[in-house]
PDB file of C-alpha atoms in Angstrom:
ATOM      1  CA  UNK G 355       0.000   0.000   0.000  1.00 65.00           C
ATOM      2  CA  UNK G 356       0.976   3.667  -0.055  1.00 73.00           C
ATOM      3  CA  UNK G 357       2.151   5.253   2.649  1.00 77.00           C
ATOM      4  CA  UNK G 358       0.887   9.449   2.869  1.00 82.00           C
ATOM      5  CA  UNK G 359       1.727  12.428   4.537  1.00 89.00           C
ATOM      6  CA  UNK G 360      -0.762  13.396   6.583  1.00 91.00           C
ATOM      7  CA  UNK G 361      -2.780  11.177   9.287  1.00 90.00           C
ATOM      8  CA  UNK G 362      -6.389  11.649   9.928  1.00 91.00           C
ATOM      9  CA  UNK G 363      -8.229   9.792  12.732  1.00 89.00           C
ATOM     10  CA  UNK G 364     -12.081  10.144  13.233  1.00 91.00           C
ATOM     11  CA  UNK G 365     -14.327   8.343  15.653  1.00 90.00           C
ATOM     12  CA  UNK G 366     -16.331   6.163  13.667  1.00 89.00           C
ATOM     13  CA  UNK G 367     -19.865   7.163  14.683  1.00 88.00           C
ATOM     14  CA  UNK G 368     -19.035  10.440  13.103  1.00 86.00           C
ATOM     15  CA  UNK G 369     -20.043  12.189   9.545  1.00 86.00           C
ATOM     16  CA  UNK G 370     -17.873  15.037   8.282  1.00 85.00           C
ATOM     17  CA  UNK G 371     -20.560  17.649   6.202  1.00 86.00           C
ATOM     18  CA  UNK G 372     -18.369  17.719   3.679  1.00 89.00           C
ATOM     19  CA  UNK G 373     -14.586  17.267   2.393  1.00 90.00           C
ATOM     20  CA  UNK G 374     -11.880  18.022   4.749  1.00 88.00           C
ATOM     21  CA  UNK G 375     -10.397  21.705   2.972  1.00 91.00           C
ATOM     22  CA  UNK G 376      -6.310  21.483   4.281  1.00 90.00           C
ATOM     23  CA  UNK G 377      -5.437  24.883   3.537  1.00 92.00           C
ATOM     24  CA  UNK G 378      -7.287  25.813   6.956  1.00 92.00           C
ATOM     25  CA  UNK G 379      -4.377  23.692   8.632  1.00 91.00           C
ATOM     26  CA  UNK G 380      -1.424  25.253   6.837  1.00 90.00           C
ATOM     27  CA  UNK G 381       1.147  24.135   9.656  1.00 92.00           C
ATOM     28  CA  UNK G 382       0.481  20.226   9.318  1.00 90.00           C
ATOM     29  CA  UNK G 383       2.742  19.786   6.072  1.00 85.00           C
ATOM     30  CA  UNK G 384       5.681  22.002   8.077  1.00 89.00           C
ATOM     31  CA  UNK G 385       5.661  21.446  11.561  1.00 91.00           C
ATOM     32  CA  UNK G 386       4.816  19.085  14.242  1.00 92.00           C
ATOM     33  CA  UNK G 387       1.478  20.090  15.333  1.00 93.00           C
ATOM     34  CA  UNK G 388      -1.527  17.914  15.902  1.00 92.00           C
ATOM     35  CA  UNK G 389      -4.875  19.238  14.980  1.00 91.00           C
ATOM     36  CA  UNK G 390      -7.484  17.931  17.143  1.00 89.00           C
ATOM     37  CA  UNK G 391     -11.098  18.259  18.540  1.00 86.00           C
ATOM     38  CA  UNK G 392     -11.569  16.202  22.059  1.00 84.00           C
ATOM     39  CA  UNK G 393     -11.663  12.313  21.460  1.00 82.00           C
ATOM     40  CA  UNK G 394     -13.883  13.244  17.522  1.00 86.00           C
ATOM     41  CA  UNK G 395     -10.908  13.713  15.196  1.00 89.00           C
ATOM     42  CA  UNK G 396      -7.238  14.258  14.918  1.00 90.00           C
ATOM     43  CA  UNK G 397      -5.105  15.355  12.359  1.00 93.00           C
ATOM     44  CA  UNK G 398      -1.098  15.524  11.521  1.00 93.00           C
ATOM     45  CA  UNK G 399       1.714  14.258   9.872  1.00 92.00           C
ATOM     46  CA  UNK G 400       3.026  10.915   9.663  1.00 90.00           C
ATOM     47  CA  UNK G 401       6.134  11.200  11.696  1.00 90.00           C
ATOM     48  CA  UNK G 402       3.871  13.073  14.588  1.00 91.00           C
ATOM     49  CA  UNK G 403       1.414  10.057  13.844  1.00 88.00           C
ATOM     50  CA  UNK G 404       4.748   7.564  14.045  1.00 88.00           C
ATOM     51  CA  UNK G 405       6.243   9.445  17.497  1.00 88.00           C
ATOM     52  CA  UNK G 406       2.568   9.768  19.376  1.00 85.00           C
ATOM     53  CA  UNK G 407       0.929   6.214  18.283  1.00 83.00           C
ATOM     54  CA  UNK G 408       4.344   4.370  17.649  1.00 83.00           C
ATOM     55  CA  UNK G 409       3.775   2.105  20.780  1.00 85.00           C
ATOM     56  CA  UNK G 410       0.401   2.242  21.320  1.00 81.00           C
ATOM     57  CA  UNK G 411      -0.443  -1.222  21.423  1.00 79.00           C
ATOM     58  CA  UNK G 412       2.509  -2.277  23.246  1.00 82.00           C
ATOM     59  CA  UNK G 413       1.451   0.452  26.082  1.00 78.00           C
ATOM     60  CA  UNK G 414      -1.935  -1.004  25.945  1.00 75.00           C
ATOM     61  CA  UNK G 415      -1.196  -4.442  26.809  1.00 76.00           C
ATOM     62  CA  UNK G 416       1.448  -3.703  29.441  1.00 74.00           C
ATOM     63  CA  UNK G 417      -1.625  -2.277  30.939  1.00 67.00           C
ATOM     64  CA  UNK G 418      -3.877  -5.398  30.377  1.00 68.00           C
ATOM     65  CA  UNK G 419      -4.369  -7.128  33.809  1.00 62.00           C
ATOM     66  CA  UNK G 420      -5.885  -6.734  37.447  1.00 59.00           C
ATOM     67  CA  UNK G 421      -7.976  -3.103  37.401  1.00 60.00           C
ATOM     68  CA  UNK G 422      -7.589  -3.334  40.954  1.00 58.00           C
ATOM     69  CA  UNK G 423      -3.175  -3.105  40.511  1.00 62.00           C
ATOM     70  CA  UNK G 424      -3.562  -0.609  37.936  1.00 61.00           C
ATOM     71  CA  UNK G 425      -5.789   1.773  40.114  1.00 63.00           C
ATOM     72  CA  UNK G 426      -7.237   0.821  43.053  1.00 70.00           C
ATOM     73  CA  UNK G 427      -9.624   3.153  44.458  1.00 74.00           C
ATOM     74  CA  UNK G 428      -9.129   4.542  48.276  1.00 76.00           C
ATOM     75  CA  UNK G 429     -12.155   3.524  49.811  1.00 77.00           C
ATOM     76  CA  UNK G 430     -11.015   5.556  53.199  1.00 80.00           C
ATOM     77  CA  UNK G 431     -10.988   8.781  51.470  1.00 75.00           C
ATOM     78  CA  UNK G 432     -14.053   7.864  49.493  1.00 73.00           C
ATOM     79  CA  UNK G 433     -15.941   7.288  53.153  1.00 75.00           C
ATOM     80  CA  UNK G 434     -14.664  10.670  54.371  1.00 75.00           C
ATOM     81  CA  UNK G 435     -16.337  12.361  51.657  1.00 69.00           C
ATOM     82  CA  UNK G 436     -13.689  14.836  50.392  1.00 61.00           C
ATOM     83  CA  UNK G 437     -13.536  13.759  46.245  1.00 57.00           C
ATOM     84  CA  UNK G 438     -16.734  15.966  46.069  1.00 59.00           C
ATOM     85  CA  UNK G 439     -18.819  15.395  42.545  1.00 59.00           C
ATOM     86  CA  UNK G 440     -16.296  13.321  41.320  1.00 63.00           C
ATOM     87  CA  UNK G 441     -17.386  10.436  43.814  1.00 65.00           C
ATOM     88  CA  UNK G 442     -19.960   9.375  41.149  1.00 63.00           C
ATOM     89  CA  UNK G 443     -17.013   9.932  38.528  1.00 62.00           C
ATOM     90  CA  UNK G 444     -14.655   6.415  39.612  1.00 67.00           C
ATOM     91  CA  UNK G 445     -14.745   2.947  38.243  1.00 68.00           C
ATOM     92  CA  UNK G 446     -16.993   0.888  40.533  1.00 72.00           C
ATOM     93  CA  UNK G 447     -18.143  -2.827  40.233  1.00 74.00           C
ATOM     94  CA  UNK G 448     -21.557  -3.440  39.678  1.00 75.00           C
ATOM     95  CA  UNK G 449     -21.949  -5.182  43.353  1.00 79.00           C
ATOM     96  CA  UNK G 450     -26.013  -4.532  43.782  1.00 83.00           C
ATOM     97  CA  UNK G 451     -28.978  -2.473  42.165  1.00 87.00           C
ATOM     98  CA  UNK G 452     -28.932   0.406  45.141  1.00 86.00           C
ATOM     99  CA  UNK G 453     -25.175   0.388  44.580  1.00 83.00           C
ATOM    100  CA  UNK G 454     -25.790   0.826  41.306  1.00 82.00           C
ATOM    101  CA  UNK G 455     -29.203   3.320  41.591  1.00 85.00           C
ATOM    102  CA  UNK G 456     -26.990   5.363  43.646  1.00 82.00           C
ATOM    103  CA  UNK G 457     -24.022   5.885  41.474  1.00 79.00           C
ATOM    104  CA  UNK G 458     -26.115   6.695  38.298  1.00 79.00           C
ATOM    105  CA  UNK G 459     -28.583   9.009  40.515  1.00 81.00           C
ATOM    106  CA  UNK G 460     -25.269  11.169  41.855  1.00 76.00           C
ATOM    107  CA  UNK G 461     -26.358   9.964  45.656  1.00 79.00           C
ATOM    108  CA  UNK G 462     -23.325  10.259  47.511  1.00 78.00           C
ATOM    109  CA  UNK G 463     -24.779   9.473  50.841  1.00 81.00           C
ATOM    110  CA  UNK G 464     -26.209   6.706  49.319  1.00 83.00           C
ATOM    111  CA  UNK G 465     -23.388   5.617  47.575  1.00 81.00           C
ATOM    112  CA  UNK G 466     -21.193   5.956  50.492  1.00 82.00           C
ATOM    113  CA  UNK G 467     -23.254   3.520  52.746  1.00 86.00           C
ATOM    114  CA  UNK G 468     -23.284   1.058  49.749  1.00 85.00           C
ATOM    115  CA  UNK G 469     -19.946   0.913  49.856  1.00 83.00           C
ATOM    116  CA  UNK G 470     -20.003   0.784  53.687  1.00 87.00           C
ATOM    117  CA  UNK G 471     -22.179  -2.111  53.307  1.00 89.00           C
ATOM    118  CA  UNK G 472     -20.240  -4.204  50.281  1.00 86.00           C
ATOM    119  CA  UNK G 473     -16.455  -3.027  51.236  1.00 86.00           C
ATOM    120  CA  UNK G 474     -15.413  -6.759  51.776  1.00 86.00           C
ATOM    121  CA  UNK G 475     -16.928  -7.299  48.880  1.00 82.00           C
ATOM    122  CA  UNK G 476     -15.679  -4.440  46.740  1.00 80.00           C
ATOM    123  CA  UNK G 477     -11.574  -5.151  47.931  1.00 78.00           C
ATOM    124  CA  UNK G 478     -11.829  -8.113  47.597  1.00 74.00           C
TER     125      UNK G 478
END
């Protein structure tokens, strides 16, 4: 195959309107920029492409394993109530349907004496 000079990643459940006009990202052919919007759509050269995704896979699968090694959450500080909104924000196990009503309703006080309640469970 044939190998080009510029790298464009989109998400797949999304439609560009219409062509993709390059002269709006002049720098891409000279420099090392990366043109992006969020997680949508990314844009640069190859050897950007090469440098930023070069060992992506490998990355990924050093990372494969026990969620629990890779980052464990601190049930303590969760108790004490100091992460604020971004209590309903962590990666929690689906352990029972009020653990789970009161993550996706945003009930901290709830959640909080879920987890009191399934914390042998949950570190397990």
């Amino acid at each position: 195959g044939r190998t080009f000079d510029l790298v464009f990643k989109m998400r797949t459940d999304v439609l560009l309107p219409g062509p993709l006009d390059l002269s709006l990202f002049p720098e891409v052919a000279v420099a090392r920029v990366v043109y992006s919007l969020m997680d949508i759509v990314f844009l640069c050269s190859r050897s950007v492409a090469r440098q930023l995704l070069g060992k992506l896979l490998e990355n990924l699968q050093s990372r494969a394993g026990d969620e629990r090694r890779l980052l464990p959450l601190n049930y303590d500080r969760l108790l004490r109530g100091d992460l604020g909104n971004g209590l309903t924000l962590q990666q929690f196990p689906d352990i029972s349907p009020a653990f789970r009503q009161a993550l996706l309703g945003n009930q901290a006080a709830s959640l909080r004496s879920e987890v009191r309640r399934h914390r042998a469970a949950l570190e397990a």
